[in-house]
Each structure stands twice: as structure tokens, then as C-alpha cells.
């Protein structure tokens, strides 16, 4: 199957920041608003996103559809695949406060990994800390403090298909997350990017903390990861991969 058999994609936005193209393509599966995609774009990749929801503010080429099925059918046409399946089944909240409700959420980690392995391509899986960490080979743990961001947002990454990831040092946190905690007010220096109450910060503060400016929707920001994370991963991946000889996805 060649890249020409890919479904027609919505074109990318015209405002994307310029950067040298590294000659390679990446599939941004479960793409959401595009935090992952932006980091990979800045690292030099040509990005195509796929998500079950329309994602009208996703800034790169986009196909709406089932991400696992898309990986199975088209993943082998990309040089790299990044997948961040919805985490509600395994997240800390489901495992703690909402324990017993996990059955409401599908477990997509194993089907996603199986689909990725079937492509024979290098891949990265992203998940937040929680029960998924015990079902992943955690090759990389990232935190906003590593990138001088005003958000902590710890995330775990598993690499496969021959890709390896190098762990940077985890810097000590400089203080507390801003807002009300157990009846006490804290001023920061970090924002907790989820929810609406407890002094969580303005939308503008969230945008700056995450490095995402193309949406003002709190839910979209809350579900994203900072582009700085995948910028680092993209550079590491590009250094290990060679430019393709096959057709580029268009």
C-alpha cells in the first residue's frame, strides 16, 4: 500500500511556524488539539493527525476516523507514529477517587500497541501517570519543569519499533501549584491545567503555561500535552531515522 491510498486529509493551517523539513512524516494518532503534533512539526516532521472527533482547531493535515484502525491500515506509510490513546481507563483519578468506574471507559492501550507493532514502524506511546504505567515500558518521563514551563504535567512515554529515547534530568520542582488546596491558598509558580475552580488560572495563563496558543477552549487545553515534550522526542527520533526513499504522505 502506498502513501497515495491515504484518505483525503483536511489541509494544514496557513499560520504554522516555519522550520526546515527533515524529509520524514509522522502520524499523530489520537491527535486531539495538536500539542503533540506541534512539537513534532517543530522538530522537522510533516504531520498528519487522526482522531475520532472532528478537531476543528487541529492545525495540521487531519483525517477524522478511528485511530487504531487508521494505524493498522496506514501506519506503515509513515516514518514515525505517535499515539496518545485516551487515558480515562487507567488515569490516577479513575484509579483513585473514581475507582470502580473504569468500566465506563474503553481500554485502548493494548489495542493501540498491537496496531503499532503490526506496522513495523518506530513509534511512541504517551500516557499520564496512573495504572497504565504498570502496563507500559516507561522509557521516558517528562515534566514541564524540564522545559521551564509553568505547568508540571508529568507524562510517560514508551518507545518501540527500534526507537530509543534518552531520559533528561528531572529538575526539582520550584514550588507548589497555584490555587486552593485543602483550605490553603498557594500562589504557584505552576498552574494546574484542568477544571474551572480553585484558582486554576486564566485561559491566557494556561496557554502560556502549555505553549499552546491556537485554542482558548479549557477542555482542549486540559487534554493536550505541551509541544515542548514532543519537540524533544522528535529531535531524538529524527537523529535515529533516515529520510525515506518511499513516497511522502500528501
Short mmCIF file of C-alpha atoms in Angstrom, two decimals, residues 53-157:
data_model
loop_
_atom_site.label_atom_id
_atom_site.label_comp_id
_atom_site.label_asym_id
_atom_site.label_seq_id
_atom_site.Cartn_x
_atom_site.Cartn_y
_atom_site.Cartn_z
CA UNK A 53 -13.70 13.65 16.83
CA UNK A 54 -13.65 16.48 14.25
CA UNK A 55 -10.95 18.61 15.98
CA UNK A 56 -11.65 21.82 14.02
CA UNK A 57 -8.71 23.66 15.62
CA UNK A 58 -6.13 20.96 14.89
CA UNK A 59 -3.59 22.92 12.80
CA UNK A 60 -2.05 20.14 10.68
CA UNK A 61 -3.40 17.90 7.94
CA UNK A 62 -6.21 15.92 9.50
CA UNK A 63 -8.33 12.83 8.89
CA UNK A 64 -11.34 12.06 11.08
CA UNK A 65 -11.62 8.38 11.93
CA UNK A 66 -10.80 5.55 14.32
CA UNK A 67 -7.13 5.97 15.24
CA UNK A 68 -6.43 2.28 15.91
CA UNK A 69 -7.92 1.23 12.57
CA UNK A 70 -6.03 4.03 10.79
CA UNK A 71 -2.74 2.83 12.33
CA UNK A 72 -3.42 -0.73 11.18
CA UNK A 73 -4.28 0.33 7.64
CA UNK A 74 -1.89 3.22 7.01
CA UNK A 75 0.70 3.36 9.79
CA UNK A 76 3.35 1.59 7.72
CA UNK A 77 3.42 4.52 5.27
CA UNK A 78 4.85 6.88 7.92
CA UNK A 79 8.39 7.18 9.24
CA UNK A 80 7.22 7.59 12.83
CA UNK A 81 3.95 7.13 14.69
CA UNK A 82 2.99 8.95 17.88
CA UNK A 83 -0.06 7.69 19.78
CA UNK A 84 -1.70 9.09 22.90
CA UNK A 85 -4.83 6.94 23.42
CA UNK A 86 -7.45 8.36 25.82
CA UNK A 87 -6.29 7.70 29.35
CA UNK A 88 -9.51 7.65 31.40
CA UNK A 89 -9.46 3.87 31.85
CA UNK A 90 -6.09 4.00 33.61
CA UNK A 91 -5.68 7.55 34.90
CA UNK A 92 -4.94 8.40 38.52
CA UNK A 93 -8.44 9.79 39.07
CA UNK A 94 -10.11 6.63 37.79
CA UNK A 95 -7.78 4.50 39.88
CA UNK A 96 -8.40 6.62 42.99
CA UNK A 97 -11.36 8.93 43.53
CA UNK A 98 -13.47 7.25 40.83
CA UNK A 99 -12.24 3.71 41.43
CA UNK A 100 -14.75 1.17 40.20
CA UNK A 101 -15.92 3.34 37.30
CA UNK A 102 -13.16 2.31 34.92
CA UNK A 103 -15.54 0.02 33.09
CA UNK A 104 -17.15 3.13 31.60
CA UNK A 105 -14.01 3.84 29.60
CA UNK A 106 -12.54 1.56 26.91
CA UNK A 107 -9.04 0.19 27.46
CA UNK A 108 -7.22 1.38 24.33
CA UNK A 109 -3.61 0.94 25.43
CA UNK A 110 -3.22 -2.71 24.41
CA UNK A 111 -5.12 -2.43 21.09
CA UNK A 112 -3.06 0.66 20.23
CA UNK A 113 0.24 -1.07 20.97
CA UNK A 114 -0.79 -4.12 18.94
CA UNK A 115 -1.70 -1.91 15.99
CA UNK A 116 1.60 -0.01 16.26
CA UNK A 117 3.63 -3.22 16.39
CA UNK A 118 1.83 -4.53 13.30
CA UNK A 119 3.18 -1.62 11.21
CA UNK A 120 6.86 -2.38 11.73
CA UNK A 121 7.47 1.36 12.12
CA UNK A 122 9.12 3.22 15.02
CA UNK A 123 6.54 4.51 17.47
CA UNK A 124 5.95 6.35 20.74
CA UNK A 125 3.02 5.84 23.12
CA UNK A 126 2.15 8.65 25.59
CA UNK A 127 0.19 8.23 28.81
CA UNK A 128 -0.13 10.15 32.10
CA UNK A 129 0.98 8.57 35.39
CA UNK A 130 -1.51 6.03 36.68
CA UNK A 131 -2.29 2.38 36.25
CA UNK A 132 -1.11 2.49 32.62
CA UNK A 133 2.44 2.99 33.90
CA UNK A 134 2.40 -0.59 35.16
CA UNK A 135 1.39 -1.82 31.71
CA UNK A 136 3.95 0.24 29.78
CA UNK A 137 7.68 0.05 29.33
CA UNK A 138 8.33 3.60 30.50
CA UNK A 139 11.35 4.76 28.53
CA UNK A 140 10.92 8.48 29.16
CA UNK A 141 9.27 10.61 31.85
CA UNK A 142 8.80 14.29 31.12
CA UNK A 143 7.74 17.22 33.27
CA UNK A 144 7.11 20.86 32.41
CA UNK A 145 9.87 21.99 34.75
CA UNK A 146 12.39 20.36 32.40
CA UNK A 147 11.33 22.91 29.77
CA UNK A 148 10.85 25.97 32.04
CA UNK A 149 7.06 25.74 31.67
CA UNK A 150 4.56 26.95 34.27
CA UNK A 151 2.90 23.55 34.34
CA UNK A 152 4.17 20.23 35.70
CA UNK A 153 2.05 17.80 33.61
CA UNK A 154 4.08 14.61 34.11
CA UNK A 155 3.82 12.22 31.15
CA UNK A 156 5.27 8.79 30.44
CA UNK A 157 6.42 7.58 27.03
#
